[in-house]
Coordinates of C-alpha atoms in Angstrom, one line a residue:
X1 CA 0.0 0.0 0.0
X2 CA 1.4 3.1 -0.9
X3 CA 1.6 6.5 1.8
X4 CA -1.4 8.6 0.1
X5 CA -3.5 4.9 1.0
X6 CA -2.0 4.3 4.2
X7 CA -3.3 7.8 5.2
X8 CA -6.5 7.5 3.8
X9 CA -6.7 4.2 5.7
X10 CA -5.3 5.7 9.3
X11 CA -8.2 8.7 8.8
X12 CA -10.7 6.5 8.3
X13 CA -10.4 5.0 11.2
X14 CA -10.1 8.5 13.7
X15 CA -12.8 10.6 15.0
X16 CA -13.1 13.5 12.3
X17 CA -11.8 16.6 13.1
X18 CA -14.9 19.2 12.4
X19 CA -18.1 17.5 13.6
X20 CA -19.8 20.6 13.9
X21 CA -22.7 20.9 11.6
X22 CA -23.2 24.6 12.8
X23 CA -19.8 25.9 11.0
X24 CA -20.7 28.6 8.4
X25 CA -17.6 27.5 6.4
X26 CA -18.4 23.8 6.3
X27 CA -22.2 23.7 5.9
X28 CA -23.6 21.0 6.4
X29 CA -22.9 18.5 3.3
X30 CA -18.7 19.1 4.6
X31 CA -16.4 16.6 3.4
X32 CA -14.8 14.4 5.5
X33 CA -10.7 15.2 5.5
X34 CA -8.7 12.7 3.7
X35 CA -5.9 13.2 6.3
X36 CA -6.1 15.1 9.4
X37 CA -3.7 16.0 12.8
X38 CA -4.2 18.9 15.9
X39 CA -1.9 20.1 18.6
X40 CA -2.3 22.8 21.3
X41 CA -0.5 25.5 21.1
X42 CA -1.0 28.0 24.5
X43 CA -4.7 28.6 24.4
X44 CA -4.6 28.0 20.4
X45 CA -5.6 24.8 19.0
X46 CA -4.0 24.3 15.8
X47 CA -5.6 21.3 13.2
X48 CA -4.7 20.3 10.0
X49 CA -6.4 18.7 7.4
X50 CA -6.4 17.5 3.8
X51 CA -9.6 17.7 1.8
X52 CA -11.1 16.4 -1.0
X53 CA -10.9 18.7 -4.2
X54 CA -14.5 18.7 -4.5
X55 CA -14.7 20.5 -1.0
X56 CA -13.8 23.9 -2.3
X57 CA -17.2 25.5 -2.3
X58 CA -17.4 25.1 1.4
X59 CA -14.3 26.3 1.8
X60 CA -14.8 29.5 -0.5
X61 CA -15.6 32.0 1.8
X62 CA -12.7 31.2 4.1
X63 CA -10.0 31.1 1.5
X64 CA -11.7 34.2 -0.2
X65 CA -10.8 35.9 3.6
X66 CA -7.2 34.6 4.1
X67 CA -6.5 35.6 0.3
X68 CA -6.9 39.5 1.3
X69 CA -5.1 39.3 4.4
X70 CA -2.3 36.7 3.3
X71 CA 1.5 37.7 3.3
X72 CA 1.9 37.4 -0.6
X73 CA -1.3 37.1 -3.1
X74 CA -1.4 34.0 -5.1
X75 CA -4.8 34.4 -7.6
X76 CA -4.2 30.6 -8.6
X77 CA -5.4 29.7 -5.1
X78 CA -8.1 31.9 -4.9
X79 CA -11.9 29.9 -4.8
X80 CA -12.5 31.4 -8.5
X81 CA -9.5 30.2 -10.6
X82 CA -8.9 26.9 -8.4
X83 CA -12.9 25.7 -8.7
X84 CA -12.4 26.4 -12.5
X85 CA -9.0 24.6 -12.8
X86 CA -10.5 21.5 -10.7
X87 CA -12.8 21.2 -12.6
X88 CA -11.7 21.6 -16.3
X89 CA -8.0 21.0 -16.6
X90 CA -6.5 18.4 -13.7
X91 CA -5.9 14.8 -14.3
X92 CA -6.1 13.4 -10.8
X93 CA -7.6 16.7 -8.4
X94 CA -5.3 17.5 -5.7
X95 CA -5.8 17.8 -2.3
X96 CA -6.8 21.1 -0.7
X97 CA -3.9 21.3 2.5
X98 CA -5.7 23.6 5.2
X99 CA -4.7 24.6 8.5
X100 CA -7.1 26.4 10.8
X101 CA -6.6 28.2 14.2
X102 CA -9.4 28.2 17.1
X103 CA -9.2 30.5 19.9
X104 CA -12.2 30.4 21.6
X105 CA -15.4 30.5 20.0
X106 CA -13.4 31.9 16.9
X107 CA -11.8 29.4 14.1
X108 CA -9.4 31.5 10.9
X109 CA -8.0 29.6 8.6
X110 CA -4.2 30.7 8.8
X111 CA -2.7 28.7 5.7
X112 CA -4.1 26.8 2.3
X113 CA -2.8 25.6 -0.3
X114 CA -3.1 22.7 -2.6
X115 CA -1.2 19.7 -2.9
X116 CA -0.6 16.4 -4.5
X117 CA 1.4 13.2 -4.1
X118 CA 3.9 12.8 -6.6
X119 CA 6.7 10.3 -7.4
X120 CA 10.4 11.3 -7.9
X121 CA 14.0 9.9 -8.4
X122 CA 15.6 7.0 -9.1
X123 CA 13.8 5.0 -6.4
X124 CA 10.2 6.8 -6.9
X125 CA 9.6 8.4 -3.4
X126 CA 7.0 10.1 -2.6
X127 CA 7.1 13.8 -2.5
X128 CA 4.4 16.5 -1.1
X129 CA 3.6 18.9 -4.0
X130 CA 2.1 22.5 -3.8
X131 CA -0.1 22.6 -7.1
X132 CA 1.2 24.0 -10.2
X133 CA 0.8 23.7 -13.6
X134 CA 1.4 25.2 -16.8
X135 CA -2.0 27.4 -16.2
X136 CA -0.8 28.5 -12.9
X137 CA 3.1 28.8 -12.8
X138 CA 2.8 30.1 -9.0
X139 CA 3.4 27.9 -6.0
X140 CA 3.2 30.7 -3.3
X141 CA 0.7 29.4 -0.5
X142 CA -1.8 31.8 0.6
X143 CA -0.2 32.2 4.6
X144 CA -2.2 34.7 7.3
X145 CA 0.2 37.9 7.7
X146 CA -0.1 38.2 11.3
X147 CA 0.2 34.7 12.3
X148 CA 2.8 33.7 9.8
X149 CA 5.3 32.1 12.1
X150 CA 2.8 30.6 14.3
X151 CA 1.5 28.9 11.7
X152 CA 4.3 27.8 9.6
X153 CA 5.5 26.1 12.9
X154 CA 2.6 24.0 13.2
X155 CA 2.3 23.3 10.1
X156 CA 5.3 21.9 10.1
X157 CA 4.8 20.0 13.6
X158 CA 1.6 18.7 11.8
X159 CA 2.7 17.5 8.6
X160 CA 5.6 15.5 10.1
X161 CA 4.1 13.7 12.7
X162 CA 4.1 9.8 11.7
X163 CA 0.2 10.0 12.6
X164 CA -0.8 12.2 9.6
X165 CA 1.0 9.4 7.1
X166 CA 2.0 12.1 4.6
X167 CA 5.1 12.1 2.8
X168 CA 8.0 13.3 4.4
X169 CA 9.5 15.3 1.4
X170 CA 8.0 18.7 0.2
X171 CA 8.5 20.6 -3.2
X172 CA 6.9 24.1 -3.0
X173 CA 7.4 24.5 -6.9
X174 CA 7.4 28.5 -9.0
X175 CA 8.1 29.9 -5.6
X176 CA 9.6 33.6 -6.3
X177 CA 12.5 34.1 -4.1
X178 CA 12.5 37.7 -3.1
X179 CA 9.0 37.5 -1.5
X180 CA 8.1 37.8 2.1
X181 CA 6.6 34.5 2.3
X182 CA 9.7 32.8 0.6
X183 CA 11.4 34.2 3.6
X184 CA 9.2 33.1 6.2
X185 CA 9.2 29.1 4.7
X186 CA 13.3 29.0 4.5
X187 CA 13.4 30.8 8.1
X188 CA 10.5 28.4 9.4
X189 CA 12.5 25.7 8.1
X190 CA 15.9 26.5 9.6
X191 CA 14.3 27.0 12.6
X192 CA 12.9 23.7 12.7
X193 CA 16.0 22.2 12.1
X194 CA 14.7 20.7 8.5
X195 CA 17.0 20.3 5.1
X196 CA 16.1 22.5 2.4
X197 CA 17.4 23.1 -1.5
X198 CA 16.6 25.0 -4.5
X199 CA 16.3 23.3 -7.4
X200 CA 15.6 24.2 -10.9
X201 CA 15.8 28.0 -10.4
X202 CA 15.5 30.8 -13.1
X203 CA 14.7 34.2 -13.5
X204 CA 11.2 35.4 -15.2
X205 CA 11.1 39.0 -16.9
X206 CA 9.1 41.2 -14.6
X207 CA 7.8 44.9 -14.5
X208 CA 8.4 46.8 -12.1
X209 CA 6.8 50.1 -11.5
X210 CA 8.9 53.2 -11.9
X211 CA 9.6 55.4 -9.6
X212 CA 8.4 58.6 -11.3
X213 CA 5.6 58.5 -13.3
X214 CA 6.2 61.6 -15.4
X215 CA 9.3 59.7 -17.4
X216 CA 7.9 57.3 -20.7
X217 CA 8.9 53.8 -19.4
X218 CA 9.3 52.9 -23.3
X219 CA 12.3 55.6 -23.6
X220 CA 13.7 53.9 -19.7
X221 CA 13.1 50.6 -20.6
X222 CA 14.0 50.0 -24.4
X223 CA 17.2 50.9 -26.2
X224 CA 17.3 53.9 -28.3
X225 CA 18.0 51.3 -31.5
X226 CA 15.3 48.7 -30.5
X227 CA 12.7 51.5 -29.8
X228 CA 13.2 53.0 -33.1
X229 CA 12.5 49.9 -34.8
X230 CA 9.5 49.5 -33.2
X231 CA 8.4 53.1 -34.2
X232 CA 9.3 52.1 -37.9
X233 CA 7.3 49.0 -37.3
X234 CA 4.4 50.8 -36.2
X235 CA 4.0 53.4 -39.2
X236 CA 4.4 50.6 -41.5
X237 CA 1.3 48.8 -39.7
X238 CA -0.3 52.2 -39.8
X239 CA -0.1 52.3 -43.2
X240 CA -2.6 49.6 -43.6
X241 CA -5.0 50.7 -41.9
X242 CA -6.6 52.1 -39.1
X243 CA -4.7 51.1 -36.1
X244 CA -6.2 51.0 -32.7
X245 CA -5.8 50.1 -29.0
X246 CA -7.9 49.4 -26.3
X247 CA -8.0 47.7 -22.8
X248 CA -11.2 46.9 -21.2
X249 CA -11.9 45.1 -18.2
X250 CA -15.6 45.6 -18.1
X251 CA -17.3 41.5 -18.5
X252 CA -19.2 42.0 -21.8
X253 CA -16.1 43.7 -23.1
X254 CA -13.5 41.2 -22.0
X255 CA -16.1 37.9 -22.7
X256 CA -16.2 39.6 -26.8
X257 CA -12.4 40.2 -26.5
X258 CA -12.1 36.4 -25.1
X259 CA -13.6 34.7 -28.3
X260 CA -11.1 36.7 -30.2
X261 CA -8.2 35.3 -28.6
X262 CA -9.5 32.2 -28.8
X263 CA -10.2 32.7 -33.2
X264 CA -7.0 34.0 -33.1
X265 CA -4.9 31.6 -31.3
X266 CA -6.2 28.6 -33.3
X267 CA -5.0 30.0 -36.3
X268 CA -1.6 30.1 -35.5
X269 CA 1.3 27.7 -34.5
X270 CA -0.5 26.7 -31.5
X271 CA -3.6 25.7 -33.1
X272 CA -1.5 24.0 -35.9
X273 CA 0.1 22.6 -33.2
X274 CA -2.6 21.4 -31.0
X275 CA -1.8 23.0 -27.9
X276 CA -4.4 26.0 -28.5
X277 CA -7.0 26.7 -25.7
X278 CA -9.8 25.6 -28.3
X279 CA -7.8 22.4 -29.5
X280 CA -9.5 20.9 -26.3
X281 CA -12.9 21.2 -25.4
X282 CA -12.5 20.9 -21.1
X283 CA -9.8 23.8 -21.6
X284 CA -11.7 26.2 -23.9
X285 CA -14.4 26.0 -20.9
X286 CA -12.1 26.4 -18.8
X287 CA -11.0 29.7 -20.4
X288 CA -14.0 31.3 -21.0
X289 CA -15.5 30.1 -17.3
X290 CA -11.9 32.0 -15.5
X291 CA -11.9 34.9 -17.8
X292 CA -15.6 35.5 -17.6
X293 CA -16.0 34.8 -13.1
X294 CA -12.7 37.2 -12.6
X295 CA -14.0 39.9 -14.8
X296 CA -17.0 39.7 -13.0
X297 CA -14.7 40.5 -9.6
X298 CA -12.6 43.3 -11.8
X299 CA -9.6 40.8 -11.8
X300 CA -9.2 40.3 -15.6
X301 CA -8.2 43.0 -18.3
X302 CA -7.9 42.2 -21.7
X303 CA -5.6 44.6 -24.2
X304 CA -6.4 44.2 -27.6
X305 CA -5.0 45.7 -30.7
X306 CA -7.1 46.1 -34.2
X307 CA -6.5 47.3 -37.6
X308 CA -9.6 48.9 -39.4
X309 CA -11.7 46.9 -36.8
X310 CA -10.5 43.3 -37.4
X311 CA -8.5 42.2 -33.5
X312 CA -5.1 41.3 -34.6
X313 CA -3.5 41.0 -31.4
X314 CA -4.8 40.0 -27.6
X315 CA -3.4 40.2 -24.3
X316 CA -5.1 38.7 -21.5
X317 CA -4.1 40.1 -17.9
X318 CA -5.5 38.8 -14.5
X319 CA -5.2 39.6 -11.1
X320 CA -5.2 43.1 -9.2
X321 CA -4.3 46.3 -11.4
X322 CA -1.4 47.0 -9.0
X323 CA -0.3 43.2 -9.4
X324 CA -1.3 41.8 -12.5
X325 CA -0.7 38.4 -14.3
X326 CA 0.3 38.7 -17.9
X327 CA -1.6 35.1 -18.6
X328 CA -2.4 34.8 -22.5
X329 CA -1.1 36.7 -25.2
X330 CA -1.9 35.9 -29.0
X331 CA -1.5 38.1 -32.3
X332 CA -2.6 37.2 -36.1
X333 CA 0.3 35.5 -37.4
X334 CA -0.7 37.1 -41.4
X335 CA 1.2 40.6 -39.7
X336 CA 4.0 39.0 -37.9
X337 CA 6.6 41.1 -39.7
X338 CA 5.2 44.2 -37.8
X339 CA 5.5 42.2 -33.8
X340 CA 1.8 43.0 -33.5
X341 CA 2.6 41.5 -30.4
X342 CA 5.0 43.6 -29.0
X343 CA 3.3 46.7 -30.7
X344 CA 0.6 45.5 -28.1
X345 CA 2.5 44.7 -25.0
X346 CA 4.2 48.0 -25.0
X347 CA 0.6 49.8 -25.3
X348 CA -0.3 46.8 -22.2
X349 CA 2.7 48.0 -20.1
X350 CA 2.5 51.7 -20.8
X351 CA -0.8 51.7 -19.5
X352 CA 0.3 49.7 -16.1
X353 CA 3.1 52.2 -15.8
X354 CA 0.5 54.9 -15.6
X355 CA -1.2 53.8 -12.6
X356 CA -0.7 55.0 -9.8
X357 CA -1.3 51.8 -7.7
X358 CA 0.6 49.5 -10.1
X359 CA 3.4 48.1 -8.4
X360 CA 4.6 45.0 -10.6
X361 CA 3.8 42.8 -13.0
X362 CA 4.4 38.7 -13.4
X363 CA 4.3 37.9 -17.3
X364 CA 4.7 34.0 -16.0
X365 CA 6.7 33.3 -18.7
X366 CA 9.5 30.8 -19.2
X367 CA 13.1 31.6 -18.9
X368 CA 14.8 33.0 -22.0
X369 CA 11.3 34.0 -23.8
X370 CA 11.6 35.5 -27.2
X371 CA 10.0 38.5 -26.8
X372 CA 8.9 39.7 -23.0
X373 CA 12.7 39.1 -21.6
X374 CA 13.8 41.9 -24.4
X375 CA 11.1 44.3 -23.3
X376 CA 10.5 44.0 -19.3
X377 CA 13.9 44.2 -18.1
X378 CA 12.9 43.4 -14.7
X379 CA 13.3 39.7 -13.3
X380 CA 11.6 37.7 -10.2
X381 CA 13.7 35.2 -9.0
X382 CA 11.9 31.7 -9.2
X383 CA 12.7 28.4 -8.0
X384 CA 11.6 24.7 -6.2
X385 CA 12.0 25.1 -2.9
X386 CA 12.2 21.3 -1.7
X387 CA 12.5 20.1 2.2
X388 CA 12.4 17.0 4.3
X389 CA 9.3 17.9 7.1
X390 CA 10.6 14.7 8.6
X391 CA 13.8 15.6 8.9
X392 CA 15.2 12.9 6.2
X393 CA 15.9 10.0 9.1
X394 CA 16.4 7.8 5.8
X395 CA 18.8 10.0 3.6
X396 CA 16.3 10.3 1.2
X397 CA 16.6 14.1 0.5
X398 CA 19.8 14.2 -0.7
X399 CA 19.6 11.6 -3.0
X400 CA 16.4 13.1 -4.4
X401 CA 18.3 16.2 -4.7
X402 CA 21.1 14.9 -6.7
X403 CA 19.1 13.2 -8.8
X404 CA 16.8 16.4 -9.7
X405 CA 20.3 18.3 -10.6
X406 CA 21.3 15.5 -12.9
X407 CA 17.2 16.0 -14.5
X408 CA 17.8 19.6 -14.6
X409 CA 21.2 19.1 -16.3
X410 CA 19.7 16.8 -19.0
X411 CA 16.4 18.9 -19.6
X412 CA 19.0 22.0 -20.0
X413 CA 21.1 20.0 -22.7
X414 CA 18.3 19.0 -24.7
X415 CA 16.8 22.3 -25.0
X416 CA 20.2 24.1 -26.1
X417 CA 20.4 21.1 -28.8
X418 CA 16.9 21.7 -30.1
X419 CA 17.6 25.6 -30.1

């Protein structure tokens, strides 16, 4: 029997954690935890539980609450992308990892994330996962500002402890380095005595906001030769029409602009390719479903560039306006030799620049891109920050170590060989 069964096993046959009926969070349809564990802390109990995916709606209120007050945001595991994502795009749904705090009458969740069981190295141990995937390239778990080190303590009393039956290794994957909750993990973790490593770490163009407003970020950020090609560019694509710009992030707007990244996008390589969002049914619903639900709580922007009326070029942006997500970004392949998409994603980051709450921007892309590492100049360190909660009594997390260098060593060859 392998760990994720053994714990199912050991909860099943332990008195559930949350009985209550009477719990506004939990309702009273609440899913029984797949693993669970509690300590006392002073006057504090701490529990810490594993649900079922399909518990998220009771949870939604809750998360929604430790999202606004958590150390660093993280819209991926907010209620509205992770019930779309769970529902549309995962193979086998992760676990939903929470850890709650009750003083009193009065119960907070202090830290969520999700997770899954995963299988690495040479001998195929079992590692502890924060969810990721190539829709969400952010590990960061939501974690309560104000009881940050409380919490990361127990958690990682709770998550050892032989009783629980989870895995003793942990990979908290697309974890940006120079974040406060970065630093509260690693400090958590030396505190606690536990092995940690960094593995697979790069740096992912960014954009930061500048410090005074009244400069042009194109003439700051862009070389004098590169920005006057672009200006050539432009007039050329002027001269075939009407050129226009516009960003939107009112829900009929961005729902219209939606189905033209979609026509777009399945027109070019990707579609050809098969790896456009409407090449698959699940993911095109998935699109239109997060698009449409964060637009509706002004957390989606779409830019969008046109010539005589006819989109040729789409950029889809989620998250807060002082924080936003670059997620999507398509253009019409037939006017590649005018970069309709960087015409578009300096109009995009002009108009962050001019905000006066904009404060940074994630394009999520992968190291080395093509075009967003020429234009945002900025980069967030990102890396796998893996651990042994149980201390690595077996030697285990060095050899899974090694053996992820020597992956990350053969991944890197290939791709200089295919480029």
């Amino acid at each position: 029997m392998n760990p994720f069964d053994q714990a199912i096993s050991r909860t099943s046959e332990k008195k559930r954690l949350f009985p209550s009926l009477s719990d506004p969070y939990r309702g009273e349809n609440a899913w029984s935890p797949i693993v669970s564990a509690s300590s006392s802390l002073g006057t504090s109990l701490w529990e810490m539980e594993a649900l079922p995916a399909r518990a998220i709606r009771e949870l939604e209120n809750c998360i929604h609450a430790l999202a606004e007050r958590s150390l660093d945001p993280n819209l991926f595991f907010e209620p509205t992308f992770l019930q779309g994502a769970l529902n549309r795009i995962t193979g086998k749904p992760p676990m939903l990892l929470c850890l709650w705090e009750t003083i009193g009458e009065t119960r907070e969740l202090r830290l969520f994330f999700p997770v899954s069981i995963i299988k690495l190295g040479v001998w195929r141990q079992p590692v502890l996962r924060v969810w990721s995937s190539e829709f969400s390239p952010l590990g960061t778990p939501l974690l309560d500002t104000d009881h940050h080190e409380e919490a990361l303590d127990r958690f990682i009393h709770l998550a050892s402890s032989a009783e629980i039956g989870l895995p003793g290794l942990m990979m908290l994957p697309h974890f940006p380095k120079e974040t406060d909750s970065f630093n509260a993990w690693t400090q958590a973790l030396t505190v606690a005595t536990k092995p940690q490593a960094e593995t697979g770490s790069f740096e992912r163009a960014a954009l930061l906001a500048m410090p005074d407003k009244s400069q042009s970020w194109i003439n700051t950020a862009v070389g004098r030769k590169r920005r006057k090609e672009y200006a050539r560019l432009r007039r050329k694509l002027e001269q075939q029409g009407e050129l226009a710009f516009t960003s939107s992030a009112r829900p009929d707007d961005v729902r219209n602009l939606m189905e033209s990244f979609l026509n777009l996008e399945i027109k070019s390589w990707k579609g050809r390719r098969g790896s456009a969002l409407y090449s698959n049914k699940k993911i095109t619903a998935f699109a239109r479903q997060i698009v449409s639900d964060l637009a509706n709580e002004k957390k989606c922007e779409i830019h969008a560039m046109s010539l005589d009326g006819r989109c040729i070029a789409v950029l889809i942006s989620i998250g807060s306006q002082d924080r936003p997500l670059t997620w999507k970004t398509v253009y019409d392949e037939a006017f590649a030799q005018y970069s309709p998409g960087v015409q578009l994603m300096i109009h995009a980051s002009t108009t962050m620049q001019e905000r006066n709450s904009f404060v940074i921007a994630d394009s999520l892309a992968a190291p080395h891109h093509s075009m967003i590492d020429h234009l945002w100049r900025d980069r967030m360190a990102i890396t796998n920050l893996l651990t042994a909660l149980d201390g690595d009594p077996r030697g285990r997390f060095k050899s899974l170590c090694n053996w992820i260098a020597r992956w990350d060593r053969a991944k890197s060859f290939v791709r200089q060989k295919l480029h």
